[in-house]
Structures are given as C-alpha cells and as structure tokens.
Coordinates of C-alpha atoms in Angstrom, one line a residue:
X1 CA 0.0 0.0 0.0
X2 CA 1.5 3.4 -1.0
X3 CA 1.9 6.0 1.8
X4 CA -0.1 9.2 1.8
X5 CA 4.0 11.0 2.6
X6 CA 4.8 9.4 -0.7
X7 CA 2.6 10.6 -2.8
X8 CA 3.3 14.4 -4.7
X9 CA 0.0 16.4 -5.6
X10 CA 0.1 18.7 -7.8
X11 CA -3.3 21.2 -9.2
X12 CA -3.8 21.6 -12.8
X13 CA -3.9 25.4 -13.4
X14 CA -4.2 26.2 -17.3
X15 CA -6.4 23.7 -19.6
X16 CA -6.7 23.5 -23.5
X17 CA -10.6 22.3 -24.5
X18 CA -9.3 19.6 -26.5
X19 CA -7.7 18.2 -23.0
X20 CA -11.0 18.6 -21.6
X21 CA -12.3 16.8 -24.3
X22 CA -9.9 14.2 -23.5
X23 CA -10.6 13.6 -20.0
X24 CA -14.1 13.4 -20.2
X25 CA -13.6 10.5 -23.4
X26 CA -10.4 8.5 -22.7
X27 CA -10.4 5.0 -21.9
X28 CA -7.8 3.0 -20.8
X29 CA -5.1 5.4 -20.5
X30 CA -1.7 4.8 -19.9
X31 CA 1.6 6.4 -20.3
X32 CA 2.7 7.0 -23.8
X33 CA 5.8 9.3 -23.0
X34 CA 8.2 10.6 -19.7
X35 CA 10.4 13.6 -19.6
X36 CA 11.5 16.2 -17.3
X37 CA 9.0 18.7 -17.9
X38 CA 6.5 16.6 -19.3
X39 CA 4.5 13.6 -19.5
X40 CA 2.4 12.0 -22.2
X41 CA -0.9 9.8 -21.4
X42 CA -2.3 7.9 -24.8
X43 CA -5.8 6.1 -24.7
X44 CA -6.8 2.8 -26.8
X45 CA -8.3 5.6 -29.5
X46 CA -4.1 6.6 -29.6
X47 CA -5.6 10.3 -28.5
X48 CA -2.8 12.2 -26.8
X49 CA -3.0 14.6 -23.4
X50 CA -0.2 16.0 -22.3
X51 CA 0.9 16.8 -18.8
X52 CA 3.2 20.2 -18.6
X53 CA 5.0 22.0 -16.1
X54 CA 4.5 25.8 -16.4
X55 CA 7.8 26.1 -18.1
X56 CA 6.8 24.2 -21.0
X57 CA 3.4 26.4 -20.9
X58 CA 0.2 26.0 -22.0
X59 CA -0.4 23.6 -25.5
X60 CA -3.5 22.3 -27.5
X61 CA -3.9 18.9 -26.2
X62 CA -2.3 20.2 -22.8
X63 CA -2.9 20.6 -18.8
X64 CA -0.3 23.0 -17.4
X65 CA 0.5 21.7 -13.5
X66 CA 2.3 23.1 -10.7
X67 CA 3.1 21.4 -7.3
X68 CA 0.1 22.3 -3.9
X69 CA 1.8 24.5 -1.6
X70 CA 3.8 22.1 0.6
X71 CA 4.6 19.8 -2.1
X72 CA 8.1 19.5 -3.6
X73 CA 8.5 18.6 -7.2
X74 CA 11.1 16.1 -7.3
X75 CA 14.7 17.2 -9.3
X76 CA 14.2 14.9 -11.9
X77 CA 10.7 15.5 -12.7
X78 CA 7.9 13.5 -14.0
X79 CA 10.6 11.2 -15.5
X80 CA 11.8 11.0 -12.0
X81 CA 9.0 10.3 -10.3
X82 CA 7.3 7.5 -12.7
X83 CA 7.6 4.8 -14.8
X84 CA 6.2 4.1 -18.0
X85 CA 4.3 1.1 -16.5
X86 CA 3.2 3.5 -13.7
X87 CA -0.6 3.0 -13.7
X88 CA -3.0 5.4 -14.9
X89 CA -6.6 6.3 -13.1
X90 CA -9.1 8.6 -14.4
X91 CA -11.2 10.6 -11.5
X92 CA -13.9 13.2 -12.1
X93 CA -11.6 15.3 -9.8
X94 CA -8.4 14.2 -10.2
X95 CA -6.0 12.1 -12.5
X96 CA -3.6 9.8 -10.6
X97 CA -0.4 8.3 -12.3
X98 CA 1.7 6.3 -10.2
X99 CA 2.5 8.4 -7.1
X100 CA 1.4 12.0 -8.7
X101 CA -2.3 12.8 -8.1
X102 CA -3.3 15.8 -10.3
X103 CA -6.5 17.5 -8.7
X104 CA -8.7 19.1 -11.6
X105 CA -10.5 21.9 -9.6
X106 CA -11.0 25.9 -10.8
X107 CA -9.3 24.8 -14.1
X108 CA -8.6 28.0 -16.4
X109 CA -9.0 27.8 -19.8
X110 CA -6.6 28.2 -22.2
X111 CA -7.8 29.4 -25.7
X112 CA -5.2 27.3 -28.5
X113 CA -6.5 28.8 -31.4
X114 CA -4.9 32.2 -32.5
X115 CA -6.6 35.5 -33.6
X116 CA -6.2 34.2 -37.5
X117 CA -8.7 37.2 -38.8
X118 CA -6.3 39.5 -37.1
X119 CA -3.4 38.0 -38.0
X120 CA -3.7 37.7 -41.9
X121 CA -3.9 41.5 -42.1
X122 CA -1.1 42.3 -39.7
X123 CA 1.3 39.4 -41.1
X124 CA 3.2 41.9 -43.8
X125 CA 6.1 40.7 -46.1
X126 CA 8.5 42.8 -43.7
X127 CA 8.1 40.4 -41.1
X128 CA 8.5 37.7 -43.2
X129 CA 12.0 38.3 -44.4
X130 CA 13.1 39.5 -40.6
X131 CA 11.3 35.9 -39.8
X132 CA 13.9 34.1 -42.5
X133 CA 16.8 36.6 -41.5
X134 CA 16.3 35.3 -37.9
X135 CA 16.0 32.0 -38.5
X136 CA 19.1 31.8 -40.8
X137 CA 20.8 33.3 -38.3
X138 CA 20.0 31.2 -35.3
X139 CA 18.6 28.2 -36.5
X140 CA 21.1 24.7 -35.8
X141 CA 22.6 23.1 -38.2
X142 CA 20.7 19.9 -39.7
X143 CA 17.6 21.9 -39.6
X144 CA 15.5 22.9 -42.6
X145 CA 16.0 26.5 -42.5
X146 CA 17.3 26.7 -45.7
X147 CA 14.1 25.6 -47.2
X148 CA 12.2 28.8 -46.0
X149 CA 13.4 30.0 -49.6
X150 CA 12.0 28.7 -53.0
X151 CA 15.1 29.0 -54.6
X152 CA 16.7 27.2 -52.0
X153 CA 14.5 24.6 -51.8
X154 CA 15.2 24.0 -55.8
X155 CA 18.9 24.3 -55.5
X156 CA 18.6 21.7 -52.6
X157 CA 16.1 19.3 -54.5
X158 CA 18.5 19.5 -58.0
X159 CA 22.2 19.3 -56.9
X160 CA 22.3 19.4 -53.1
X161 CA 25.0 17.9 -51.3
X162 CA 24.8 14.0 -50.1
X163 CA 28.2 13.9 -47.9
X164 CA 26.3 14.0 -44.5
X165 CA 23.7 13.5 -43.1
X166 CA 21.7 16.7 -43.0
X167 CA 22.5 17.6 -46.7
X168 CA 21.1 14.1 -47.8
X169 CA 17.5 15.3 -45.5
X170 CA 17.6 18.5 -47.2
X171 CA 18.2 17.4 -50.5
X172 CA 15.1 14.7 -49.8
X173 CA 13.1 16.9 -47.8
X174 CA 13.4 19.9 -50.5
X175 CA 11.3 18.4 -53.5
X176 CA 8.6 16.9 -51.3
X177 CA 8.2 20.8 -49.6
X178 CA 7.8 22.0 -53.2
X179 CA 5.2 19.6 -54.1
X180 CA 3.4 19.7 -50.4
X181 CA 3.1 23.5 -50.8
X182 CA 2.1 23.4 -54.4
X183 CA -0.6 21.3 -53.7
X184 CA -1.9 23.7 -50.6
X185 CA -1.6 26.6 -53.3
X186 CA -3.9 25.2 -55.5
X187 CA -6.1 22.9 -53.0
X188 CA -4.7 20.0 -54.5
X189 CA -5.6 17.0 -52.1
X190 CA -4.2 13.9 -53.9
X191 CA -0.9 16.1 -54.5
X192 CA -0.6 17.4 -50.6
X193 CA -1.3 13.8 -49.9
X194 CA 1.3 12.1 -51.8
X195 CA 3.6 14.5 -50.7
X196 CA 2.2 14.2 -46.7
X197 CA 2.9 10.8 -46.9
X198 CA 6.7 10.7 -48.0
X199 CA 7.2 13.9 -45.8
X200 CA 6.1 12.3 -42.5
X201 CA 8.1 10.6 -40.8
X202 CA 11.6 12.3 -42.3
X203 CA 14.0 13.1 -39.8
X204 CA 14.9 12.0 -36.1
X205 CA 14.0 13.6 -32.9
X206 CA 10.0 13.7 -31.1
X207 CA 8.7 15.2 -33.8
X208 CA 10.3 14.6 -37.3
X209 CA 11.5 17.3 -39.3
X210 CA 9.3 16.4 -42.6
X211 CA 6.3 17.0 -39.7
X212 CA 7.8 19.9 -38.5
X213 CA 7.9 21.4 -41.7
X214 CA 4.1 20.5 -42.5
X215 CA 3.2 21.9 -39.1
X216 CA 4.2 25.5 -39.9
X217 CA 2.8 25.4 -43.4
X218 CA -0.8 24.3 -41.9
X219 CA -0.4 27.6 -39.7
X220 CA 0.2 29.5 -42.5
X221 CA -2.7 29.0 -44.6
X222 CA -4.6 29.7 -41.2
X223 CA -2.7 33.0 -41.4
X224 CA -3.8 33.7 -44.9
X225 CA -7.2 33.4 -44.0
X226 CA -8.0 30.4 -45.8
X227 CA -10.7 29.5 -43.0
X228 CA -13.1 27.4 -45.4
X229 CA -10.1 25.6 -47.4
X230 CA -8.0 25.0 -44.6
X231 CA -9.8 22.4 -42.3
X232 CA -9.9 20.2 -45.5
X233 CA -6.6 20.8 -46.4
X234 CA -5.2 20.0 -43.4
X235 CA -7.2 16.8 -42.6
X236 CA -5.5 15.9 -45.9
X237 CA -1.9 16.4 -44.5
X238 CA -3.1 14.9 -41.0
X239 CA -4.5 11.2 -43.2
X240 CA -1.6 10.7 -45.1
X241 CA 0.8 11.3 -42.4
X242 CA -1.3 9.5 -39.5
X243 CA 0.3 5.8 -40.5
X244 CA 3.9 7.1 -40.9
X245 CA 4.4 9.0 -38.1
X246 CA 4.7 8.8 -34.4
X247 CA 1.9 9.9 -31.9
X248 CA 3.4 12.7 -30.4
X249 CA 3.9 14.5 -34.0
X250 CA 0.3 13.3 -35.2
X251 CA -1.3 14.8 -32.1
X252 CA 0.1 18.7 -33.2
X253 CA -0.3 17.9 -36.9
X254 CA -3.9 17.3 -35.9
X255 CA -4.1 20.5 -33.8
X256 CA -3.1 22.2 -36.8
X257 CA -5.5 21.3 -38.9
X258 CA -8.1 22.6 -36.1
X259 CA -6.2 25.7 -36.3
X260 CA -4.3 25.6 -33.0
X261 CA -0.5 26.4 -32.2
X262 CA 1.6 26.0 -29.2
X263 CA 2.2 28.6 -26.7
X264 CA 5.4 30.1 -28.7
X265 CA 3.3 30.6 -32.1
X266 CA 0.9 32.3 -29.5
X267 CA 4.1 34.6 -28.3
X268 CA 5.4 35.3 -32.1
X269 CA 1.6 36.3 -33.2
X270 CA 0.8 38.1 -30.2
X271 CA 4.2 40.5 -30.5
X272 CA 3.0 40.9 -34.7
X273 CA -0.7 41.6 -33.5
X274 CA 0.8 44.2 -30.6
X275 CA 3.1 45.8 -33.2
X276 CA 6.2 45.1 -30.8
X277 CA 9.5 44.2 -31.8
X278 CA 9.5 40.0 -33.2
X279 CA 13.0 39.4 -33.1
X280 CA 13.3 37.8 -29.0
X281 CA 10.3 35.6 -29.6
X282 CA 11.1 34.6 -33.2
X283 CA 14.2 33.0 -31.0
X284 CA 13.1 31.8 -28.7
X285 CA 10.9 30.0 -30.9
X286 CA 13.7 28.6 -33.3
X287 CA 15.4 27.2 -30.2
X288 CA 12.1 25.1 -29.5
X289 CA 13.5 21.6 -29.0
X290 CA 16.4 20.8 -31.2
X291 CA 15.5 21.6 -34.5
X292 CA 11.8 21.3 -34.6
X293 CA 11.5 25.1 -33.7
X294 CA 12.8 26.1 -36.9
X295 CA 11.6 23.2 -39.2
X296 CA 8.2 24.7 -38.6
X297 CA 9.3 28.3 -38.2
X298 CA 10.7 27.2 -42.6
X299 CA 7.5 25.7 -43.4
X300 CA 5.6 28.7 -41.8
X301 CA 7.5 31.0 -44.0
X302 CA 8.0 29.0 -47.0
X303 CA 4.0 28.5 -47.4
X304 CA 3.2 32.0 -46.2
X305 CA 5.5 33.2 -49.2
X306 CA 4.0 31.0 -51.7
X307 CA 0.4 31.6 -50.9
X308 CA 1.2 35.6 -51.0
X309 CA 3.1 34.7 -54.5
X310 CA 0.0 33.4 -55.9
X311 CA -2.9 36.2 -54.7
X312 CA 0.0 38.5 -56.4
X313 CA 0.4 36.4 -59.7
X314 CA -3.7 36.7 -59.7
X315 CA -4.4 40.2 -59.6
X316 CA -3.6 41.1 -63.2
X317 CA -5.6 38.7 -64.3
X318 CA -8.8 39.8 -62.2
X319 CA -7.6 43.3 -63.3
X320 CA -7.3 42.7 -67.0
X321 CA -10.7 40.6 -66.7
X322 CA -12.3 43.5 -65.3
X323 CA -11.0 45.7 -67.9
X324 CA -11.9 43.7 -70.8
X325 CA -15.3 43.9 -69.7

C-alpha cells in the first residue's frame, strides 16, 4: 500500500478544451511518453493529453501543472517520479499516475487557437524576411532552415549535397516541400497527400522534421485566411501522415488542422498583432526543442511566401478581366 507521505499532488492550473475533451472520453489510458517537464498519457483511440509544467506552458492537447503548496517537485521530474508502466486512473476530480495525483478543480481555460482574422492583415512581407533573417541566423545546423526559400528549396532538391547526413535530408526533404506547398496553393488533395505521406516521418527527434515542416505550413494557410479551405486541407496532410508517423507528431499535426498552435506561435503572433519588436520571440521559438522550432518556423514562412506569390500572380488577371469587360 502506498503512503499518503509518498505521494506528490500537484493542481492543474491552465487547460486546452481539447484536453477537456480528452478527459471526459479516454479509456484506458496509460503512459505513452516521460520527460522532465512533461509527460504523455495515450488512450486505446491513440488520443494524446499531455501533462506540462509551467515552463513548457500551456499547448492544445495540454494541462499545465504546478506542485500544492507544501509539495516538492522532485529534481528529476515526472521522469523521475514514474515509470512508463506506472498506472494510470481517471477521476472526475483528479488524474492519478503512479505516485502524482493531479486534482482538476477551478481549471482556467486556455484558448489554442490564434486570432487568425487578425493575423492575416497584420502578417506583412517585412516580417516575413526578418522571420527568415532570424531564423538563418540562429537556426542549428541539420535543420531545414534553408528551405524557408523557394530557390533554396530548388537548389537543394536538383544538386544538393549527399556527404552527411543533413544535406542528404535536405536534399530529400526539398522536393517533397515543393510539391506539399504546391498542392496547398492550388487545393490539391491527392498532390498534398502524396507529398504528406513521404514527408512524414523524415527526420529523427520527437517530432520529425518532414512533420515539423508540415506543421508550420498548416499555420500559414490559417494565417492567410483560408478559413473554409484549410480544415480540409489539413485533414488531408493529417491522413496521409497518421500511419507514418509517431503519436506525439500526429497529435500537433492534428491541432493544426483545427487551427491551433503551441504557446510560442501564441508569443510570435501576439508580439506581430501588438506591433512590438519580433526578433526575441522569433528566437526563442527557433530554439524550441532541437530543430523542430525552426523546421516549422521554414515551413511557416516558405507557405506564407507562396500563398502571397499566388494572390500577387492573380491580380492582373482579375484586373485585365475587369477591364476587358
């Protein structure tokens, strides 16, 4: 029998709805994930929730914890404080894993989806190129950075390098980006899908890089306003890629394509909304993980660029329509 002294309790302080969602549906939960700062449950439905500490902050699928006054969190976290056989019991007040017990009352909750309407207008070409300066800059090497750029990404796909081992994912990665945001341009399902399903998967890390990159571009056409394409689009990114990747990476590819973003997309659009200075927050952002920060951050701006290149290509058409007439 565990001791009550044994036990750490912790209250659940910020909540996405999609968490709520989860709560009130899961079955048979058990531990999918353990790290420091977090800790992934999974159901039999393979529906993630995620467990956070405040310095993660808040996420779409997400409940953001902190220790009850009088409780220590332990140094190494929830990987030191559970197992992934640690079981896993659902209460209308509280979630208990192993020897945490995570009490669910005055939950706040957290909104995942950004101000999109807002953002379209506000999102100018200026912050564009200061989002690809930055992330040239400061992005690690291996990442996809490079393919924020259209020539780039051709120069990449054609001749890139094949000595190492990030040159070979660039150089497979670049095409496949081409044809992924082709097929969002033009609402091209069976061309986002076969591109989706070779893309997902590419790369090591939590989430792939291929993912990564299809991650940002989904936030971009939520940033051009494409609120009656986009839903469909992106449930087309999120079937192709469900089989071929891991759960973790599914789980925000699907969040995508319901138009949410994690707390640092929240940051960067809330400073470009504010009209304040991008440049801290763009970083921070790009540090996210290892390179998964700025995979998305090159998808983000590579798809912005090419759905702005193709309103642009447009209006001399609808202009020399109109004049014909």
């Amino acid at each position: 029998m565990i001791d009550a002294a044994d036990r750490t309790v912790l209250k659940g302080t910020l909540v996405a709805p999609h968490a709520v969602e989860w709560l009130a549906q899961a079955r048979r939960p058990r531990i999918h994930s353990l790290y420091r700062q977090s800790l992934n449950l999974i159901d039999r439905r393979g529906e993630l929730f995620s467990l956070v500490l405040p310095a993660v902050g808040p996420g779409p699928f997400a409940l953001v914890v902190q220790p009850i006054q009088g409780n220590r969190w332990p140094a190494g976290g929830f990987a030191g404080r559970l197992r992934v056989d640690s079981p896993v019991r659902l209460r209308a007040d509280a979630i208990e894993v192993g020897l945490l017990e995570v009490r669910l009352s005055d939950l706040e909750t957290w909104q995942p989806s950004p101000d999109w309407d807002r953002l379209g207008s506000a999102l100018t070409s200026e912050h564009l190129d200061r989002l690809d300066q930055l992330l040239q800059q400061h992005a690690p090497a291996g990442s996809l950075a490079p393919l924020a750029d259209r020539a780039a990404r051709a120069l990449w796909s054609e001749s890139g390098s094949r000595e190492d081992l990030g040159s070979a994912l660039l150089h497979t990665i670049a095409g496949l980006a081409q044809q992924l945001l082709s097929g969002l341009v033009q609402s091209d399902k069976g061309q986002i899908q076969g591109a989706a399903a070779k893309l997902a998967g590419l790369g090591g890390g939590v989430t792939p890089a291929g993912d990564d990159f299809m991650l940002g571009a989904i936030h971009a056409l939520w940033a051009a306003g494409e609120m009656v394409r986009v839903p469909n689009l992106g449930s087309a990114v999120v079937e192709a890629a469900a089989p071929r990747t891991n759960a973790i990476s599914l789980a925000w590819l699907r969040a995508a394509a319901r138009g949410e973003a994690g707390n640092e997309w929240h940051t960067l659009f809330d400073a470009i909304l504010a009209g304040r200075p991008i440049d801290e927050v763009a970083r921070v952002l790009v540090r996210r993980g290892h390179t998964s920060g700025a995979d998305t951050l090159a998808g983000f701006v590579a798809a912005r660029r090419e759905l702005v290149a193709s309103e642009e290509a447009k209006q001399p058409i609808a202009r020399a329509s109109r004049g014909s007439g």
